[in-house]
CSV table of C-alpha atoms in Angstrom, one decimal:
chain,number,residue,atom,x,y,z
A,1,MET,CA,-66.0,-55.0,-62.7
A,2,GLN,CA,-64.5,-52.1,-60.8
A,3,ASP,CA,-64.5,-54.1,-57.6
A,4,LYS,CA,-62.6,-56.9,-59.4
A,5,VAL,CA,-60.0,-54.4,-60.7
A,6,LEU,CA,-59.8,-52.8,-57.2
A,7,ASN,CA,-59.3,-56.2,-55.6
A,8,THR,CA,-56.7,-57.2,-58.1
A,9,ALA,CA,-54.8,-53.9,-57.5
A,10,THR,CA,-55.0,-54.4,-53.8
A,11,SER,CA,-53.7,-57.9,-54.0
A,12,ALA,CA,-50.8,-56.8,-56.2
A,13,SER,CA,-49.9,-54.0,-53.8
A,14,GLN,CA,-50.0,-56.4,-50.9
A,15,ALA,CA,-47.7,-58.7,-52.8
A,16,VAL,CA,-45.3,-56.0,-53.8
A,17,LEU,CA,-45.0,-54.0,-50.6
A,18,PRO,CA,-43.4,-56.8,-48.5
A,19,SER,CA,-40.8,-57.3,-51.3
A,20,ILE,CA,-40.0,-53.6,-51.3
A,21,SER,CA,-39.8,-53.6,-47.5
A,22,ARG,CA,-37.4,-56.6,-47.6
A,23,LEU,CA,-35.3,-54.9,-50.2
A,24,ALA,CA,-35.2,-51.7,-48.2
A,25,THR,CA,-34.2,-53.6,-45.1
A,26,ALA,CA,-31.5,-55.6,-46.9
A,27,THR,CA,-30.1,-52.3,-48.5
A,28,TRP,CA,-30.1,-50.5,-45.1
A,29,HIS,CA,-28.1,-53.4,-43.8
A,30,TYR,CA,-25.1,-52.2,-45.8
A,31,VAL,CA,-25.5,-48.4,-45.3
A,32,PRO,CA,-23.8,-47.9,-41.9
A,33,GLY,CA,-20.6,-49.7,-43.0
A,34,ILE,CA,-20.5,-47.8,-46.3
A,35,ILE,CA,-20.9,-44.5,-44.6
A,36,LEU,CA,-18.1,-45.4,-42.2
A,37,MET,CA,-15.8,-46.2,-45.1
A,38,LEU,CA,-16.6,-42.8,-46.7
A,39,VAL,CA,-15.9,-41.0,-43.4
A,40,VAL,CA,-12.6,-42.9,-42.8
A,41,GLY,CA,-11.5,-42.4,-46.4
A,42,TYR,CA,-12.2,-38.7,-46.3
A,43,ALA,CA,-10.5,-38.4,-43.0
A,44,GLY,CA,-7.4,-39.8,-44.6
A,45,LYS,CA,-7.7,-37.1,-47.4
A,46,ILE,CA,-7.9,-34.4,-44.7
A,47,VAL,CA,-4.9,-35.6,-42.8
A,48,ALA,CA,-2.9,-35.9,-46.1
A,49,SER,CA,-3.8,-32.3,-47.0
A,50,TYR,CA,-1.8,-31.1,-44.0
A,51,ILE,CA,1.3,-33.1,-44.9
A,52,PRO,CA,3.3,-32.0,-48.0
A,53,HIS,CA,4.1,-34.5,-50.7
A,54,SER,CA,2.0,-37.2,-49.1
A,55,GLU,CA,-0.7,-39.5,-50.5
A,56,TYR,CA,-3.9,-40.0,-48.6
A,57,VAL,CA,-4.0,-43.8,-49.2
A,58,LEU,CA,-1.9,-44.9,-46.2
A,59,PHE,CA,-3.6,-42.4,-43.9
A,60,ALA,CA,-7.0,-43.8,-44.9
A,61,ILE,CA,-5.8,-47.4,-44.3
A,62,ALA,CA,-4.1,-46.5,-41.0
A,63,ILE,CA,-7.1,-44.7,-39.7
A,64,GLY,CA,-9.3,-47.7,-40.6
A,65,MET,CA,-6.9,-50.1,-38.8
A,66,VAL,CA,-7.0,-47.9,-35.7
A,67,VAL,CA,-10.8,-47.7,-35.7
A,68,ARG,CA,-11.1,-51.4,-36.3
A,69,ASN,CA,-8.6,-52.5,-33.6
A,70,ALA,CA,-8.8,-49.8,-31.0
A,71,PHE,CA,-12.6,-49.6,-30.7
A,72,ASN,CA,-15.3,-52.2,-30.4
A,73,LEU,CA,-17.2,-51.5,-33.6
A,74,PRO,CA,-20.9,-52.5,-33.5
A,75,ALA,CA,-21.8,-55.5,-35.6
A,76,TYR,CA,-24.1,-53.4,-37.9
A,77,PHE,CA,-21.0,-51.9,-39.6
A,78,ALA,CA,-19.7,-55.3,-40.7
A,79,ALA,CA,-21.9,-56.0,-43.7
A,80,GLY,CA,-21.2,-52.6,-45.3
A,81,VAL,CA,-17.4,-52.7,-44.6
A,82,ALA,CA,-17.3,-56.2,-46.2
A,83,THR,CA,-18.4,-54.6,-49.6
A,84,TYR,CA,-15.0,-52.8,-50.0
A,85,ASP,CA,-13.9,-55.5,-52.5
A,86,LEU,CA,-16.9,-54.8,-54.7
A,87,TRP,CA,-16.1,-51.1,-54.8
A,88,MET,CA,-12.5,-51.9,-55.7
A,89,LYS,CA,-13.7,-54.0,-58.7
A,90,ILE,CA,-16.1,-51.3,-59.9
A,91,GLY,CA,-13.3,-48.7,-59.5
A,92,ILE,CA,-11.0,-50.8,-61.6
A,93,VAL,CA,-13.6,-51.1,-64.3
A,94,CYS,CA,-14.1,-47.3,-64.3
A,95,LEU,CA,-10.3,-46.9,-64.4
A,96,GLY,CA,-10.3,-48.7,-67.7
A,97,ALA,CA,-12.0,-45.7,-69.3
A,98,ARG,CA,-8.9,-43.6,-68.8
A,99,LEU,CA,-6.3,-46.2,-70.0
A,100,ALA,CA,-6.2,-46.8,-73.7
A,101,LEU,CA,-5.7,-50.4,-74.8
A,102,GLN,CA,-2.1,-49.7,-75.8
A,103,GLU,CA,-1.4,-48.6,-72.2
A,104,VAL,CA,-3.1,-51.8,-70.8
A,105,PHE,CA,-1.0,-54.0,-73.0
A,106,SER,CA,2.1,-51.9,-72.7
A,107,ILE,CA,3.7,-54.5,-70.3
A,108,GLY,CA,4.5,-56.5,-73.5
A,109,GLY,CA,6.6,-59.6,-73.6
A,110,SER,CA,8.9,-58.6,-70.8
A,111,GLY,CA,5.9,-58.0,-68.5
A,112,ILE,CA,4.4,-61.4,-69.3
A,113,LEU,CA,7.8,-63.0,-68.7
A,114,MET,CA,8.0,-61.3,-65.3
A,115,VAL,CA,4.5,-62.5,-64.4
A,116,VAL,CA,5.3,-66.1,-65.3
A,117,VAL,CA,8.6,-66.0,-63.4
A,118,GLU,CA,7.0,-64.4,-60.3
A,119,ILE,CA,4.2,-67.0,-60.2
A,120,SER,CA,6.6,-69.9,-60.7
A,121,VAL,CA,9.0,-68.6,-58.1
A,122,ALA,CA,6.2,-68.2,-55.5
A,123,ILE,CA,4.8,-71.7,-56.0
A,124,LEU,CA,8.1,-73.5,-56.1
A,125,THR,CA,9.5,-71.6,-53.1
A,126,ALA,CA,6.4,-72.3,-51.1
A,127,ALA,CA,6.6,-76.0,-51.9
A,128,TYR,CA,10.3,-76.1,-51.0
A,129,LEU,CA,10.0,-74.1,-47.7
A,130,GLY,CA,6.8,-76.1,-46.9
A,131,LYS,CA,8.8,-79.3,-46.9
A,132,ILE,CA,11.6,-77.8,-44.8
A,133,PHE,CA,9.1,-76.5,-42.1
A,134,GLY,CA,6.9,-79.6,-42.3
A,135,LEU,CA,3.8,-77.9,-43.6
A,136,LYS,CA,1.0,-80.0,-45.2
A,137,GLU,CA,1.5,-80.0,-49.0
A,138,LYS,CA,-1.9,-78.4,-49.7
A,139,LEU,CA,-1.3,-75.6,-47.2
A,140,ALA,CA,2.0,-74.9,-48.9
A,141,SER,CA,0.3,-74.9,-52.3
A,142,LEU,CA,-2.3,-72.5,-51.0
A,143,LEU,CA,0.4,-70.1,-49.8
A,144,GLY,CA,2.2,-70.4,-53.1
A,145,VAL,CA,-0.9,-69.7,-55.2
A,146,GLY,CA,-2.0,-66.9,-52.9
A,147,ILE,CA,1.3,-65.1,-52.9
A,148,GLY,CA,2.0,-65.8,-56.6
A,149,VAL,CA,-1.4,-65.0,-58.2
A,150,CYS,CA,-4.0,-62.9,-56.4
A,151,GLY,CA,-4.1,-63.4,-52.7
A,152,VAL,CA,-7.4,-64.4,-51.0
A,153,SER,CA,-9.3,-65.0,-54.2
A,154,ALA,CA,-6.7,-67.5,-55.5
A,155,ILE,CA,-6.7,-69.2,-52.1
A,156,ILE,CA,-10.4,-69.6,-52.1
A,157,SER,CA,-10.5,-70.9,-55.7
A,158,THR,CA,-7.7,-73.3,-55.1
A,159,THR,CA,-9.1,-74.6,-51.8
A,160,SER,CA,-12.2,-76.0,-53.6
A,161,ALA,CA,-10.2,-77.2,-56.6
A,162,ILE,CA,-7.7,-79.3,-54.6
A,163,GLU,CA,-10.1,-80.2,-51.8
A,164,ALA,CA,-8.0,-78.6,-49.1
A,165,GLU,CA,-9.1,-78.4,-45.5
A,166,GLU,CA,-10.8,-75.2,-44.3
A,167,ASP,CA,-8.2,-74.8,-41.6
A,168,ASP,CA,-5.5,-74.7,-44.3
A,169,ALA,CA,-7.4,-72.0,-46.2
A,170,THR,CA,-7.8,-70.0,-42.9
A,171,TYR,CA,-4.0,-70.2,-42.2
A,172,ALA,CA,-3.1,-69.2,-45.7
A,173,ILE,CA,-5.5,-66.3,-45.8
A,174,ALA,CA,-4.4,-65.0,-42.4
A,175,THR,CA,-0.8,-65.1,-43.5
A,176,ILE,CA,-1.5,-63.3,-46.8
A,177,LEU,CA,-3.5,-60.6,-45.0
A,178,LEU,CA,-0.7,-60.1,-42.5
A,179,PHE,CA,1.9,-59.5,-45.1
A,180,GLY,CA,-0.4,-57.4,-47.2
A,181,ALA,CA,-0.9,-55.0,-44.2
A,182,ILE,CA,2.9,-54.9,-43.7
A,183,MET,CA,3.7,-54.2,-47.4
A,184,LEU,CA,1.2,-51.3,-47.6
A,185,PHE,CA,3.6,-49.3,-45.4
A,186,VAL,CA,7.0,-50.9,-46.1
A,187,TYR,CA,6.9,-50.7,-49.9
A,188,PRO,CA,6.3,-47.0,-50.4
A,189,PHE,CA,9.1,-46.3,-47.8
A,190,LEU,CA,11.5,-48.6,-49.6
A,191,GLY,CA,10.5,-47.2,-53.0
A,192,ARG,CA,11.4,-43.7,-52.0
A,193,LEU,CA,14.5,-44.7,-50.1
A,194,ILE,CA,15.8,-46.5,-53.2
A,195,GLY,CA,14.7,-43.8,-55.5
A,196,LEU,CA,12.5,-45.9,-57.8
A,197,SER,CA,10.7,-44.2,-60.7
A,198,ASP,CA,6.9,-44.4,-60.8
A,199,THR,CA,7.1,-47.0,-63.6
A,200,ALA,CA,9.5,-49.2,-61.7
A,201,PHE,CA,7.6,-49.0,-58.4
A,202,GLY,CA,4.3,-49.7,-60.2
A,203,TYR,CA,5.8,-52.8,-61.8
A,204,TRP,CA,7.4,-54.0,-58.6
A,205,THR,CA,4.2,-53.5,-56.6
A,206,GLY,CA,1.9,-55.1,-59.2
A,207,LEU,CA,4.2,-58.1,-59.5
A,208,SER,CA,4.9,-58.8,-55.8
A,209,ILE,CA,1.9,-57.8,-53.6
A,210,ASP,CA,-0.7,-60.5,-53.2
A,211,ASN,CA,-4.2,-59.1,-52.9
A,212,THR,CA,-5.5,-56.8,-55.6
A,213,ALA,CA,-6.8,-54.2,-53.1
A,214,GLU,CA,-3.5,-53.9,-51.3
A,215,ALA,CA,-1.5,-53.8,-54.6
A,216,VAL,CA,-3.6,-51.0,-56.0
A,217,ALA,CA,-3.5,-49.1,-52.6
A,218,THR,CA,0.3,-49.5,-52.4
A,219,GLY,CA,0.8,-48.2,-55.9
A,220,PHE,CA,-1.4,-45.2,-55.4
A,221,ALA,CA,0.4,-44.6,-52.0
A,222,PHE,CA,3.5,-43.9,-54.1
A,223,SER,CA,1.9,-41.9,-56.9
A,224,GLU,CA,-1.0,-41.9,-59.2
A,225,ALA,CA,1.1,-43.0,-62.1
A,226,ALA,CA,2.6,-45.9,-60.1
A,227,GLY,CA,-1.0,-46.8,-59.0
A,228,ASN,CA,-2.2,-47.0,-62.6
A,229,ILE,CA,0.8,-49.2,-63.6
A,230,ALA,CA,0.4,-51.4,-60.5
A,231,THR,CA,-3.2,-52.0,-61.3
A,232,VAL,CA,-2.5,-53.1,-64.9
A,233,VAL,CA,0.4,-55.4,-63.9
A,234,LYS,CA,-1.7,-56.9,-61.0
A,235,LEU,CA,-4.6,-57.6,-63.4
A,236,SER,CA,-2.2,-59.5,-65.6
A,237,ARG,CA,-1.5,-61.8,-62.7
A,238,ASN,CA,-5.2,-62.1,-61.9
A,239,ALA,CA,-6.0,-63.0,-65.6
A,240,VAL,CA,-4.0,-66.3,-65.3
A,241,MET,CA,-5.7,-67.3,-62.0
A,242,GLY,CA,-7.9,-69.9,-63.8
A,243,VAL,CA,-4.9,-71.5,-65.5
A,244,VAL,CA,-2.8,-71.7,-62.4
A,245,VAL,CA,-5.7,-73.1,-60.3
A,246,LEU,CA,-6.5,-75.6,-63.1
A,247,LEU,CA,-2.9,-76.8,-63.2
A,248,MET,CA,-2.9,-77.2,-59.4
A,249,ALA,CA,-6.1,-79.2,-59.6
A,250,LEU,CA,-4.6,-81.5,-62.3
A,251,HIS,CA,-1.5,-81.9,-60.3
A,252,TYR,CA,-3.4,-83.3,-57.3
A,253,ALA,CA,-5.7,-85.3,-59.5
A,254,ARG,CA,-2.7,-87.0,-61.1
A,255,LYS,CA,-1.4,-87.9,-57.7
A,256,GLY,CA,-4.8,-89.5,-56.9
A,257,ILE,CA,-5.5,-87.1,-54.1
A,258,THR,CA,-8.5,-85.3,-55.7
A,259,GLY,CA,-11.0,-86.0,-58.4
A,260,GLU,CA,-10.5,-85.3,-62.1
A,261,VAL,CA,-11.5,-81.9,-63.6
A,262,GLN,CA,-14.3,-82.8,-66.1
A,263,ASN,CA,-14.9,-79.6,-68.1
A,264,LYS,CA,-11.7,-77.6,-68.3
A,265,ALA,CA,-13.2,-74.7,-70.3
A,266,ALA,CA,-16.0,-74.2,-67.7
A,267,PHE,CA,-13.5,-74.5,-64.9
A,268,LEU,CA,-11.3,-71.7,-66.5
A,269,TRP,CA,-14.4,-69.5,-67.0
A,270,SER,CA,-15.5,-69.9,-63.4
A,271,ARG,CA,-12.1,-68.8,-62.1
A,272,LEU,CA,-11.7,-65.8,-64.4
A,273,PRO,CA,-12.1,-62.5,-62.5
A,274,LYS,CA,-15.1,-61.0,-64.3
A,275,PHE,CA,-14.2,-57.4,-63.4
A,276,LEU,CA,-11.1,-57.9,-65.6
A,277,ILE,CA,-13.5,-58.2,-68.6
A,278,GLY,CA,-15.2,-55.0,-67.6
A,279,PHE,CA,-11.9,-53.2,-67.3
A,280,LEU,CA,-10.8,-54.3,-70.8
A,281,ALA,CA,-14.2,-53.4,-72.2
A,282,PHE,CA,-14.1,-49.9,-70.9
A,283,SER,CA,-10.5,-49.5,-72.1
A,284,LEU,CA,-11.6,-50.7,-75.6
A,285,LEU,CA,-14.6,-48.3,-75.7
A,286,ALA,CA,-12.3,-45.4,-74.7
A,287,THR,CA,-9.7,-46.4,-77.3
A,288,ILE,CA,-12.2,-46.4,-80.2
A,289,GLY,CA,-13.8,-43.1,-78.9
A,290,PHE,CA,-17.1,-44.5,-77.9
A,291,ILE,CA,-16.4,-43.1,-74.4
A,292,THR,CA,-15.6,-39.4,-74.8
A,293,PRO,CA,-12.8,-37.7,-72.9
A,294,ALA,CA,-15.5,-35.9,-70.8
A,295,GLN,CA,-17.2,-39.2,-69.9
A,296,ALA,CA,-13.8,-40.7,-69.2
A,297,SER,CA,-13.0,-37.9,-66.8
A,298,VAL,CA,-16.3,-38.5,-64.9
A,299,LEU,CA,-15.5,-42.2,-64.7
A,300,ASN,CA,-12.0,-41.5,-63.6
A,301,ASN,CA,-13.3,-39.3,-60.8
A,302,ALA,CA,-15.8,-42.0,-59.9
A,303,SER,CA,-12.9,-44.5,-59.7
A,304,LYS,CA,-11.0,-42.2,-57.3
A,305,TRP,CA,-14.0,-42.1,-54.9
A,306,LEU,CA,-14.5,-45.8,-55.2
A,307,PHE,CA,-10.8,-46.4,-54.4
A,308,MET,CA,-11.1,-44.1,-51.4
A,309,ILE,CA,-13.9,-46.3,-50.1
A,310,THR,CA,-11.8,-49.4,-50.9
A,311,PHE,CA,-8.7,-48.2,-49.1
A,312,ALA,CA,-10.7,-47.3,-46.0
A,313,GLY,CA,-12.3,-50.7,-46.2
A,314,VAL,CA,-8.9,-52.5,-46.3
A,315,GLY,CA,-8.0,-50.8,-43.0
A,316,LEU,CA,-11.4,-51.4,-41.4
A,317,SER,CA,-11.2,-55.1,-42.4
A,318,THR,CA,-7.8,-55.6,-40.9
A,319,ASP,CA,-8.4,-57.4,-37.6
A,320,PHE,CA,-5.1,-58.0,-36.0
A,321,ARG,CA,-6.6,-60.8,-33.8
A,322,ARG,CA,-7.4,-62.8,-36.9
A,323,LEU,CA,-3.8,-62.6,-38.1
A,324,ARG,CA,-2.4,-65.2,-35.6
A,325,ALA,CA,-2.1,-68.0,-38.0
A,326,GLY,CA,0.6,-70.0,-36.3
A,327,ILE,CA,4.4,-69.7,-36.6
A,328,LYS,CA,5.1,-72.2,-39.4
A,329,PRO,CA,2.7,-70.7,-42.0
A,330,PHE,CA,4.0,-67.3,-41.0
A,331,LEU,CA,7.7,-68.3,-41.5
A,332,VAL,CA,7.0,-70.0,-44.8
A,333,GLY,CA,4.9,-67.0,-45.9
A,334,PHE,CA,7.7,-64.6,-44.8
A,335,GLY,CA,10.3,-66.6,-46.8
A,336,VAL,CA,8.2,-66.8,-49.9
A,337,GLU,CA,7.3,-63.1,-49.8
A,338,THR,CA,10.9,-62.2,-49.3
A,339,VAL,CA,12.1,-64.3,-52.2
A,340,VAL,CA,9.3,-62.9,-54.5
A,341,SER,CA,10.1,-59.3,-53.5
A,342,VAL,CA,13.8,-59.7,-54.2
A,343,VAL,CA,13.3,-61.6,-57.5
A,344,THR,CA,10.7,-59.2,-58.8
A,345,PHE,CA,12.8,-56.2,-57.8
A,346,ALA,CA,15.7,-57.7,-59.8
A,347,LEU,CA,13.5,-58.4,-62.8
A,348,VAL,CA,12.2,-54.8,-62.7
A,349,TYR,CA,15.7,-53.5,-62.4
A,350,LEU,CA,16.9,-55.5,-65.4
A,351,LEU,CA,13.9,-55.2,-67.7
A,352,ILE,CA,12.2,-51.9,-66.9
A,353,PRO,CA,14.0,-48.7,-68.2
């Protein structure tokens, strides 16, 4: 009997140990890149501490860009650096604990109107300029949705929904990444030059910058208050991604270019950014007092560290060699980004006190 028990235990350990070993190997795969992001992000904080009235965000991103493009980084950093988007999403969820629901929904009717106008302007301008420059219709659509809604995520979702070619997605993503990198540095400079308030800058950033990571980073590069507002406004755009992608899919299906969307509810759910639900849940729990002020403070500090990793990851993921997308997508992207920036600035000027 004892021998049988011993044999069973031995067999179980032999089955479990390889699984643990594989898990440890898989986990270690990410560690070097995550450590690199921590080092780069903290280096940005150190540099900013020596420069009065500066935010560390741009320094963390700039150092990351230099490290990525000036040095030949070993391949074992890649997997960890690629997780920066995950840390951003967790950071946004944690940020929900310090923003009461009334703050989250403070954008109100005027904010919703601005989001609808911004998305419409981006898509229509991309379609118009795409025709002028002779871009394929689907590539122009990808640029419009990417600029109007939420950058790379929207492009990837729309690519499958409208059955676009992979090359079109690559061109659109490269264009989005290029302008995201430019806006990270141009927007804070313009905001201070014009003398925008934290609220106005947060709205402008959240409305007009494409990728969530870049929008959050640009907001926090101006101030913490602007970063919080930019995050909420940007999440409002992200929330309608499913609807916009569905409408785009129906548009091409109606033209007979793609297949019909069978289950619209399932389609919308699959395109809804799930971290948005976590953000709202934490905000609700904080509002009703389930999350105490002390716990909210801990989560807020956690979000700051997670954002630090994210901002470093944005810089370390910016490979300038990948941003050569061809002149036509670049010109169309430049035109759309310019129109969106001007229109959203005008909306903020008119509607935000």
